[in-house]
Short mmCIF file of C-alpha atoms in Angstrom, two decimals:
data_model
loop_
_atom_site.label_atom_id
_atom_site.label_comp_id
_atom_site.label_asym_id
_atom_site.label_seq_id
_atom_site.Cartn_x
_atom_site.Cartn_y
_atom_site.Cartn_z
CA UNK A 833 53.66 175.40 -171.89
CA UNK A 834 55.67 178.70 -172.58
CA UNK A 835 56.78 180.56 -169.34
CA UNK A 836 54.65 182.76 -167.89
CA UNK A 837 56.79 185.68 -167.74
CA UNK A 838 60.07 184.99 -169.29
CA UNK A 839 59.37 183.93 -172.98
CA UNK A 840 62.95 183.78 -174.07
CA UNK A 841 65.72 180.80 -173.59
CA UNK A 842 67.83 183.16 -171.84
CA UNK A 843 66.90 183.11 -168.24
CA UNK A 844 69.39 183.42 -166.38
CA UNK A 845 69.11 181.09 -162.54
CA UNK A 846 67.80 183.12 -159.47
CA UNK A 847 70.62 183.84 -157.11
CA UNK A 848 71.53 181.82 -154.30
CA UNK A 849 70.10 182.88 -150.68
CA UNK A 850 73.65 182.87 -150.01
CA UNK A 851 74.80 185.23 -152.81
CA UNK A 852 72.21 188.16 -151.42
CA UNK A 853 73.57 189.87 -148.10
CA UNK A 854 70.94 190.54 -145.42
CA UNK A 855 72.47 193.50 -144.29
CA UNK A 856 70.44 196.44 -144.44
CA UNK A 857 74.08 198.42 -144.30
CA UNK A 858 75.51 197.36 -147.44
CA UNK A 859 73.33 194.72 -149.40
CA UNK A 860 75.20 193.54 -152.35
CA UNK A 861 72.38 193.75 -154.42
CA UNK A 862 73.02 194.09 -158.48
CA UNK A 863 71.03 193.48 -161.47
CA UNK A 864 71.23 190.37 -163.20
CA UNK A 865 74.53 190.07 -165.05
CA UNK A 866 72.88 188.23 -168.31
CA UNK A 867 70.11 186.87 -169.92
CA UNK A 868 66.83 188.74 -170.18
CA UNK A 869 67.15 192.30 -168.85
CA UNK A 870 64.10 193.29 -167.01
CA UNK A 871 62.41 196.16 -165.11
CA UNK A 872 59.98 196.04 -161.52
CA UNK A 873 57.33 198.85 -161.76
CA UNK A 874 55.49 199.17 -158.59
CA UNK A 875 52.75 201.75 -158.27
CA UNK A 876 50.70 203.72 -156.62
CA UNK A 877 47.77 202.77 -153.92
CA UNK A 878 47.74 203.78 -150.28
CA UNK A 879 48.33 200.74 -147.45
CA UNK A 880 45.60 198.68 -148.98
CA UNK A 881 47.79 198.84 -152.65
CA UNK A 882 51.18 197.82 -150.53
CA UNK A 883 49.28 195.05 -148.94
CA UNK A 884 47.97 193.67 -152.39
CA UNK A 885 51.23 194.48 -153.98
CA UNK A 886 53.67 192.52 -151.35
CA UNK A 887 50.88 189.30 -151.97
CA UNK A 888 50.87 189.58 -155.57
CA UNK A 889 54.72 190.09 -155.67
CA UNK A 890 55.10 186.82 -153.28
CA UNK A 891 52.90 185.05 -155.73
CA UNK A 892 55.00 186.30 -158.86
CA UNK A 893 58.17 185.01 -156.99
CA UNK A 894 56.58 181.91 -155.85
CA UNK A 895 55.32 181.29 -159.97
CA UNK A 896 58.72 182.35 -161.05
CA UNK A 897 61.43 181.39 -158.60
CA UNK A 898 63.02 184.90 -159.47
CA UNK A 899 63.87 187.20 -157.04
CA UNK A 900 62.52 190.93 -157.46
CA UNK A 901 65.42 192.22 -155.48
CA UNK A 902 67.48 191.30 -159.23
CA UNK A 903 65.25 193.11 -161.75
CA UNK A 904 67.24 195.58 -163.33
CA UNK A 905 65.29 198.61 -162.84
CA UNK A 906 63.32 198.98 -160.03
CA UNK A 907 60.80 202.03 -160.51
CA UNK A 908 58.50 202.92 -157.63
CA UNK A 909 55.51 205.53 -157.30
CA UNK A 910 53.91 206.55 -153.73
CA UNK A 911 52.97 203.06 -152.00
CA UNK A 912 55.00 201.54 -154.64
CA UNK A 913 58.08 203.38 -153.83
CA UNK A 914 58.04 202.09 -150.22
CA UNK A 915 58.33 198.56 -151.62
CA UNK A 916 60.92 199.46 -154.15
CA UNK A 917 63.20 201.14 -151.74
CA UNK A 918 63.09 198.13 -149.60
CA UNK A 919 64.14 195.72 -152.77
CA UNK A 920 66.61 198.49 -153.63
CA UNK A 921 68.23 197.80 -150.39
CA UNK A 922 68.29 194.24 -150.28
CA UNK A 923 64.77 193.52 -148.29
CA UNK A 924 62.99 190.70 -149.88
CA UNK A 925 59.56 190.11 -150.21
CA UNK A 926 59.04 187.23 -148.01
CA UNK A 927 60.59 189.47 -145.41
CA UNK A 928 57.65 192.39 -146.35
CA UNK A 929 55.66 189.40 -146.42
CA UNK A 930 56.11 188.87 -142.64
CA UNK A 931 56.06 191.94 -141.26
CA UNK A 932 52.78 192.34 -143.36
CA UNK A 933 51.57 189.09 -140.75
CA UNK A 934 53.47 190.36 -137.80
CA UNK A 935 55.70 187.56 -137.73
CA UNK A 936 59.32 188.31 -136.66
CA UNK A 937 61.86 185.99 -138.00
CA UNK A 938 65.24 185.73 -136.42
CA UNK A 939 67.70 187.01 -139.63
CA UNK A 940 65.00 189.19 -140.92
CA UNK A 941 66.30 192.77 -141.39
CA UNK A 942 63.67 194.61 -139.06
CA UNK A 943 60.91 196.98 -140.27
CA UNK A 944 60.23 200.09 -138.00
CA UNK A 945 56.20 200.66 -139.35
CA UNK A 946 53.31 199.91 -137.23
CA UNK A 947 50.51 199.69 -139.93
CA UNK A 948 47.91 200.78 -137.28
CA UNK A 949 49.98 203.63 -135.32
CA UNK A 950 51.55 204.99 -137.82
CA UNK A 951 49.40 204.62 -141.26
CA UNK A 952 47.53 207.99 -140.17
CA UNK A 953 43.95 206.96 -139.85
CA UNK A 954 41.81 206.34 -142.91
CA UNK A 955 40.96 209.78 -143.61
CA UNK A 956 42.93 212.79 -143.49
CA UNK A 957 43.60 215.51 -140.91
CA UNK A 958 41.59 218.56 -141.51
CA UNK A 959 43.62 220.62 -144.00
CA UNK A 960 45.02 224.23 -144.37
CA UNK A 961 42.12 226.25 -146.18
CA UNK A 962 44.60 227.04 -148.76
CA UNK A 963 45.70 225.96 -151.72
CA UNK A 964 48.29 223.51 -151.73
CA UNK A 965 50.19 225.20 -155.22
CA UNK A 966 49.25 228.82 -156.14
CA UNK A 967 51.81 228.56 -158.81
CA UNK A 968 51.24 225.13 -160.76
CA UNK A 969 47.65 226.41 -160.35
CA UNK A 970 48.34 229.51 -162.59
CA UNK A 971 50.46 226.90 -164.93
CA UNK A 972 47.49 224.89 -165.33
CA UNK A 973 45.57 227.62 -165.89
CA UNK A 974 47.40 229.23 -168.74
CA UNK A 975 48.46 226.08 -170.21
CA UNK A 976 45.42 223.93 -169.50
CA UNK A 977 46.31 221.54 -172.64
CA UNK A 978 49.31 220.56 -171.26
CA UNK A 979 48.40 220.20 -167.89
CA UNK A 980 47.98 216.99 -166.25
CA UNK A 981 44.33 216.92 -165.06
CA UNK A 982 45.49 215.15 -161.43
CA UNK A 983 47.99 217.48 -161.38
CA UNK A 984 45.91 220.65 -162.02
CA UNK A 985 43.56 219.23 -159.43
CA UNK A 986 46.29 218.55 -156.86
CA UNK A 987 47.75 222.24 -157.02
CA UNK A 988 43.75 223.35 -155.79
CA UNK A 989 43.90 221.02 -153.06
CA UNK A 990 44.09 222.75 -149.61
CA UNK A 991 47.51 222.22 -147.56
CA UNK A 992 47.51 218.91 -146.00
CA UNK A 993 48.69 219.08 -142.33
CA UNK A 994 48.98 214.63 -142.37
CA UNK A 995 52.88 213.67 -141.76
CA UNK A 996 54.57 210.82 -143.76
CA UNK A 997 57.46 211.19 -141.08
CA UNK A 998 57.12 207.63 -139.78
CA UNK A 999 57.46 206.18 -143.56
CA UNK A 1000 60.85 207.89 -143.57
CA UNK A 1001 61.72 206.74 -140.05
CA UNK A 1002 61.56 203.48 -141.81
CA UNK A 1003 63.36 203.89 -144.81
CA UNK A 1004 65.85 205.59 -142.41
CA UNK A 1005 66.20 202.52 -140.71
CA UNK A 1006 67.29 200.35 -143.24
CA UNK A 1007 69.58 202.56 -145.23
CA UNK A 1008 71.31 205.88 -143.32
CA UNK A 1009 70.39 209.49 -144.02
CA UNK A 1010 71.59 210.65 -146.59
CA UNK A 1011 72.23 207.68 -148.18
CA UNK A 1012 70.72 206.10 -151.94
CA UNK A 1013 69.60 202.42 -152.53
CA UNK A 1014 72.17 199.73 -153.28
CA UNK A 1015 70.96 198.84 -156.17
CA UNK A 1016 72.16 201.10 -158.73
CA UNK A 1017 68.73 201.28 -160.92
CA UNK A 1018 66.43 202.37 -157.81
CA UNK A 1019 64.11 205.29 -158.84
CA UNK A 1020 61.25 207.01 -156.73
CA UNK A 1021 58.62 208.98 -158.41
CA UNK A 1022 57.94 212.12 -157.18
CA UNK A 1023 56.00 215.15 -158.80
CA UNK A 1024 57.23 218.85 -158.21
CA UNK A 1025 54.53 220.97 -156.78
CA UNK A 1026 55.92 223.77 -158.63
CA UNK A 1027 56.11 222.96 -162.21
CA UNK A 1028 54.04 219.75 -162.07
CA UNK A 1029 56.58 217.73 -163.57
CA UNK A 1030 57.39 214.25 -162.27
CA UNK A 1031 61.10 213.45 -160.84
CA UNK A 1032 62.64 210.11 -161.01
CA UNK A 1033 64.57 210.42 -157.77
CA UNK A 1034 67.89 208.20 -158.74
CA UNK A 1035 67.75 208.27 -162.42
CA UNK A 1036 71.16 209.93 -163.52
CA UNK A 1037 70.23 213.89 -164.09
CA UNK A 1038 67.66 214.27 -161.48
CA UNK A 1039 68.45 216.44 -158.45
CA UNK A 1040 70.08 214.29 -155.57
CA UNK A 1041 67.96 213.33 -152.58
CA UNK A 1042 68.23 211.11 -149.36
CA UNK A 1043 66.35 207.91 -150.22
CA UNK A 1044 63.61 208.52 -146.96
CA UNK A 1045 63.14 211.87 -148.46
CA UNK A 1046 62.39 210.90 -151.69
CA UNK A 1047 59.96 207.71 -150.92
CA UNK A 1048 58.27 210.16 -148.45
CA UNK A 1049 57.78 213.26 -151.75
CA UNK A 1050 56.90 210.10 -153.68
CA UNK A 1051 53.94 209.14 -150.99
CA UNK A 1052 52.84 212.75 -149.64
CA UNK A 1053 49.21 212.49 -151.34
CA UNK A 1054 48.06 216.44 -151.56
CA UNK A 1055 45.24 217.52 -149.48
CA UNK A 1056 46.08 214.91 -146.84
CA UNK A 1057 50.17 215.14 -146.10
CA UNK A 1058 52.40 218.12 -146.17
CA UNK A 1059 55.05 218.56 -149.65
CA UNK A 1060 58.08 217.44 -148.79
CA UNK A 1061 60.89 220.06 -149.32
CA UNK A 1062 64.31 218.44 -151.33
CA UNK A 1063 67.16 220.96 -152.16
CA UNK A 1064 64.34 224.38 -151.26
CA UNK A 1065 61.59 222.58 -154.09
CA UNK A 1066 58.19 220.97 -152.70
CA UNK A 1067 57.37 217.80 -154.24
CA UNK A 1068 54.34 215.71 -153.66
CA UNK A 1069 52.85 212.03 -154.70
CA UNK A 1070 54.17 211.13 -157.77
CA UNK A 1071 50.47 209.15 -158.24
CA UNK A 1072 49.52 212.96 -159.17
CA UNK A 1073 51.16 212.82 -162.24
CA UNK A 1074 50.51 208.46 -162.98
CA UNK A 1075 50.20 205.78 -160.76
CA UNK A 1076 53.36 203.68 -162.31
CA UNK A 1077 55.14 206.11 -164.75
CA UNK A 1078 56.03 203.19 -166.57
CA UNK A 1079 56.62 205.07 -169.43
CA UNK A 1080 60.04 206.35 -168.17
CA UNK A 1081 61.21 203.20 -168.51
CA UNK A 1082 60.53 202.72 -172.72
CA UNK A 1083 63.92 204.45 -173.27
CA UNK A 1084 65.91 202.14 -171.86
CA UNK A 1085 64.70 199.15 -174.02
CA UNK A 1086 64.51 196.51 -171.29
CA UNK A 1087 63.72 192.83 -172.69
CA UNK A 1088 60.76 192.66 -170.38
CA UNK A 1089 59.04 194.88 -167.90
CA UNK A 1090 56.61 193.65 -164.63
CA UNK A 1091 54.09 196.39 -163.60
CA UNK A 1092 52.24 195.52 -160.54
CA UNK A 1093 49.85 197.64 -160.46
CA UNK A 1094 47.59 198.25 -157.00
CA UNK A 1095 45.37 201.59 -158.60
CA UNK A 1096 44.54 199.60 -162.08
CA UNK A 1097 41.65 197.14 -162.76
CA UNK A 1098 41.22 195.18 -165.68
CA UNK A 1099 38.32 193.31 -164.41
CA UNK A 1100 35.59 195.07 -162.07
CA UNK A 1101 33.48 194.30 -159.08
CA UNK A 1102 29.71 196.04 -158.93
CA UNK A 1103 29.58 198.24 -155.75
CA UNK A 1104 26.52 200.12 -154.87
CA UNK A 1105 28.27 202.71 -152.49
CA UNK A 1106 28.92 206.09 -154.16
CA UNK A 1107 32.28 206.01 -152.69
CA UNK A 1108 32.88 202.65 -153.99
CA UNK A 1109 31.65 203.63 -157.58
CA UNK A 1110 34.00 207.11 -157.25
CA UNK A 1111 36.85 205.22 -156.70
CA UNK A 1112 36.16 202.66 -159.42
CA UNK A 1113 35.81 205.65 -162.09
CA UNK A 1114 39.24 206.70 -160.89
CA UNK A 1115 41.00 203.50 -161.52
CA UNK A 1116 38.96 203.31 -164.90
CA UNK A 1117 40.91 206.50 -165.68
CA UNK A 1118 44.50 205.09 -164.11
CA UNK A 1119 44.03 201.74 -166.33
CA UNK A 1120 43.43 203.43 -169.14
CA UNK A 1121 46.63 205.76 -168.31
CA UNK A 1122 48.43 202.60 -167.53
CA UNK A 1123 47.80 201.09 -170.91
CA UNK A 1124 48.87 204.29 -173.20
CA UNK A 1125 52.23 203.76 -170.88
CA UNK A 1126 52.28 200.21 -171.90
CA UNK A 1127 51.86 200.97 -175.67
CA UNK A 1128 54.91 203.08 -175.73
CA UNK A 1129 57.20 200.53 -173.42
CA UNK A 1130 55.77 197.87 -176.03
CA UNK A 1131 56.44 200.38 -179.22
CA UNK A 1132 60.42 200.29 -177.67
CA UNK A 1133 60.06 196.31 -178.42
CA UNK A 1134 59.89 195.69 -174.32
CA UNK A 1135 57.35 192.74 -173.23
CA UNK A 1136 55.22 194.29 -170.43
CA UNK A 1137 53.05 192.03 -167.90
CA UNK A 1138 50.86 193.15 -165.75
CA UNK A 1139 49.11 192.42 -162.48
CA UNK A 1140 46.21 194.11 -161.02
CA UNK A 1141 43.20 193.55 -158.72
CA UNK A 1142 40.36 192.08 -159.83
CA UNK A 1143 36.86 192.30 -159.01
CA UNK A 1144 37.28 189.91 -156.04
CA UNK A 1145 40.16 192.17 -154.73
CA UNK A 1146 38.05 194.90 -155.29
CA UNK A 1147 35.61 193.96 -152.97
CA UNK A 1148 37.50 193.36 -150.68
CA UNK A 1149 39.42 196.32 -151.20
CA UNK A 1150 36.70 198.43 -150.82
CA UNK A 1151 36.50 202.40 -151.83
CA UNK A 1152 39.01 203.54 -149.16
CA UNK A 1153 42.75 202.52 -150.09
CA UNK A 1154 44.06 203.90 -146.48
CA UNK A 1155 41.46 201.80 -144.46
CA UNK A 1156 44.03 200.24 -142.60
CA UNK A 1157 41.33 197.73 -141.17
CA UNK A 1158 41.14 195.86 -144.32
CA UNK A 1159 45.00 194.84 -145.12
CA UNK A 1160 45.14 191.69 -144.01
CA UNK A 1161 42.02 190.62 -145.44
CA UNK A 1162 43.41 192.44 -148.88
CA UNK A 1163 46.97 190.62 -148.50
CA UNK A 1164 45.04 187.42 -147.87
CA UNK A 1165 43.06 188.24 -151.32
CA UNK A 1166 45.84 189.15 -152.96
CA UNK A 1167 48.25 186.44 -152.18
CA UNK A 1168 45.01 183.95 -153.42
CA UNK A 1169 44.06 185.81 -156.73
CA UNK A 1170 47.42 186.57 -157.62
CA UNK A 1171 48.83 182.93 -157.91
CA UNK A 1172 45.71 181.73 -159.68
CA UNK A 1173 46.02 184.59 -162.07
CA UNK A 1174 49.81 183.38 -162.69
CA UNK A 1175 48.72 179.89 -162.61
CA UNK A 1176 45.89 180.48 -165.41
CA UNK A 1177 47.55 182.72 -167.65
CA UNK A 1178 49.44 179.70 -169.76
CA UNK A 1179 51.79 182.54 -171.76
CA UNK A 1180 49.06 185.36 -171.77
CA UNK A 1181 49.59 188.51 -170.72
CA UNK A 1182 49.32 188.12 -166.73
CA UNK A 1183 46.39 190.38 -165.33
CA UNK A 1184 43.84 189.67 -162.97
CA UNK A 1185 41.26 189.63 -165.62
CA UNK A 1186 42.05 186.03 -166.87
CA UNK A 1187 40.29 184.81 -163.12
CA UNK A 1188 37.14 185.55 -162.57
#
C-alpha cells in the first residue's frame, strides 16, 4: 500500500518530542532539513473551520506520524492563519487539540481564547452605514475584469464595528509584540482594502508586520470586524481575495503541498434552509477556486492533497461558520471523518469525498 501522503522513499523521520522546544519564547522550530520538501496550507472558515481544521490536522498527524509544526512552508488565510501562527511558533496540534476540549495539560504552552467570550457572537455587530472601501470600490468599478468578485463585494460592505482584538491578545501571548514566527516560512494572508491585492505577511518583499497584527488583517471579515491598519494601509480577510491562496506557493516548487481546507467541499450534504443552501453555493464557488489553485501548484510538478468537509461535516456544520455553539460537535465530526478519509484513501488524492 503506497503512503498516503508521502509517495516518495525520501521521508525523512518526524522529530523527537525532545528535539521541539515548548517554549512559546523561542521555539526552535525549522523545516525539515531533507527528504521531501513540503508546504501546510490552512484556510479560511470562521471558528467552526478552526474547529474542523485542528481535528482533521490531528487526524493527518495521527495517519502520518509527521509533525505539522516541520512542513516547510506554512501558509495561513483568516481562521487558517490563527492555526498557522501557532505551528509557526512551536504550538502543536495536540496542544490546539486540548484547548479545543478545555483540557489543560501541565507543559502545554497556554492559549489566552475563550471560544464563547471572545468569538463575538454568531452574527455581527450592527455596522457603519458606509462603505467599508470607497476606493477599491472605484477600482472595481473601472477595472471590473480584473477585479476579484469577493473583493469588489467586500469594498461595498458597510464598516464593521466587530473587534478581532482578543485573537491578537492571543497571538500576543505566545510570541511578543512586535515579534514574527519562529519558523522562518510562516506567511499570513491578508488582502489590502485599498488596492484589493492580497499580502503574504512574512514572505520576503512584503511590508513588515507584528505577527498578532497580521493574523488579526488576515481574520477581520468586512462588514462584521473593523480593517486593521499595518504601516498607515487597511487590510482585511485575506478569504476576500481566496480562502487558501495556495497558489502563492507554485513558485517555490515544493515536493508536496497539504491544503486543509475548512470553506471547500468536494462532497455535499442536502439542506433545505436557504441559509444552508447560500452557504453551500459559496463553497461551490471556493472549491472550484481551490482547484484552479491546485492546477497551477500541480503544473509547478508539486503533489497537492487535500482535505475538506464532507457532507456529514456539513451537516453538522451547518450554514453559520461563527456559530460558536456547534464546535465541539464539528471537532468531534471532524476528528471522525477525517481519519476515515485518510484511512480509505489507499494512495488517492485525500479529500473527504472518498467517505461517504
Amino acid at each position: 500500500m503506497s503512503h498516503p501522503l508521502d509517495r516518495s522513499s525520501r521521508r525523512k523521520a518526524p522529530v523527537p518530542p525532545d528535539r521541539l522546544d515548548r517554549s512559546t519564547a523561542n521555539p526552535r522550530v525549522t523545516p525539515l532539513a531533507s527528504g521531501p520538501r513540503r508546504g501546510l496550507v490552512l484556510g479560511a472558515g470562521g471558528v467552526l473551520g478552526f474547529a474542523w481544521a485542528v481535528g482533521a490536522l490531528h487526524a493527518l498527524q495521527q495517519a502520518e506520524g509527521w509533525d505539522a509544526r516541520q512542513a516547510d512552508n506554512l501558509i495561513g488565510t483568516s481562521a487558517g492563519s490563527v492555526t498557522t501562527a501557532m505551528l509557526g511558533c512551536g504550538i502543536g496540534v495536540e496542544t490546539m487539540l486540548n484547548h479545543q476540549r478545555g483540557i489543560i495539560v501541565e507543559g502545554d504552552p497556554r492559549i489566552e481564547f475563550d471560544y464563547d467570550a471572545d468569538s463575538g457572537g454568531a452574527l455581527p455587530p450592527r455596522p457603519r452605514m458606509l462603505p467599508g472601501s470607497p476606493s477599491l470600490m472605484v477600482r472595481s468599478a473601472l477595472r471590473p475584469g480584473r477585479a476579484s468578485p469577493m473583493a469588489a463585494l467586500a469594498s461595498i460592505m458597510p464598516r464593521g464595528r466587530g473587534t478581532i482584538a482578543p485573537v491578537g491578545r492571543m497571538i500576543d501571548a505566545i510570541v511578543p509584540h512586535g515579534a514574527w514566527a519562529a519558523h522562518p516560512g510562516t506567511w499570513i494572508v491578508a488582502m489590502d482594502y485599498e488596492t484589493g491585492r492580497r499580502v503574504p505577511f512574512g514572505r520576503r518583499g512584503s511590508p513588515p508586520a507584528a505577527l498578532a497584527d497580521a493574523v488579526m488583517a488576515s481574520c477581520a471579515i468586512p462588514g462584521w470586524y473593523a480593517p486593521i491598519v499595518i504601516n498607515r494601509r487597511r487590510y482585511v480577510d485575506g478569504g476576500t481575495r481566496s480562502a487558501t491562496s495556495l497558489d502563492l506557493l507554485a513558485p517555490l516548487r515544493l515536493d508536496q503541498v497539504v491544503v486543509i481546507a475548512p470553506m471547500a467541499s468536494f462532497s455535499y450534504d442536502q439542506p433545505t434552509t436557504v441559509a444552508a443552501r447560500f452557504e453551500r453555493g459559496i463553497r461551490r464557488a471556493v472549491t472550484r477556486r481551490l482547484m484552479r489553485e491546485s492546477g497551477k501548484v500541480r503544473q509547478a510538478g508539486t503533489e497537492v492533497l487535500m482535505l475538506a468537509p464532507g457532507a456529514e461535516d456539513l451537516a453538522v456544520i451547518g450554514a453559520n461558520l461563527m456559530d460558536n455553539s456547534r464546535r465541539e460537535l464539528v471537532l468531534q465530526t471532524s476528528l471522525r471523518t477525517s481519519a476515515a478519509a485518510l484511512a480509505h484513501q489507499h494512495g488517492r488524492p485525500v479529500t473527504l469525498a472518498d467517505v461517504s
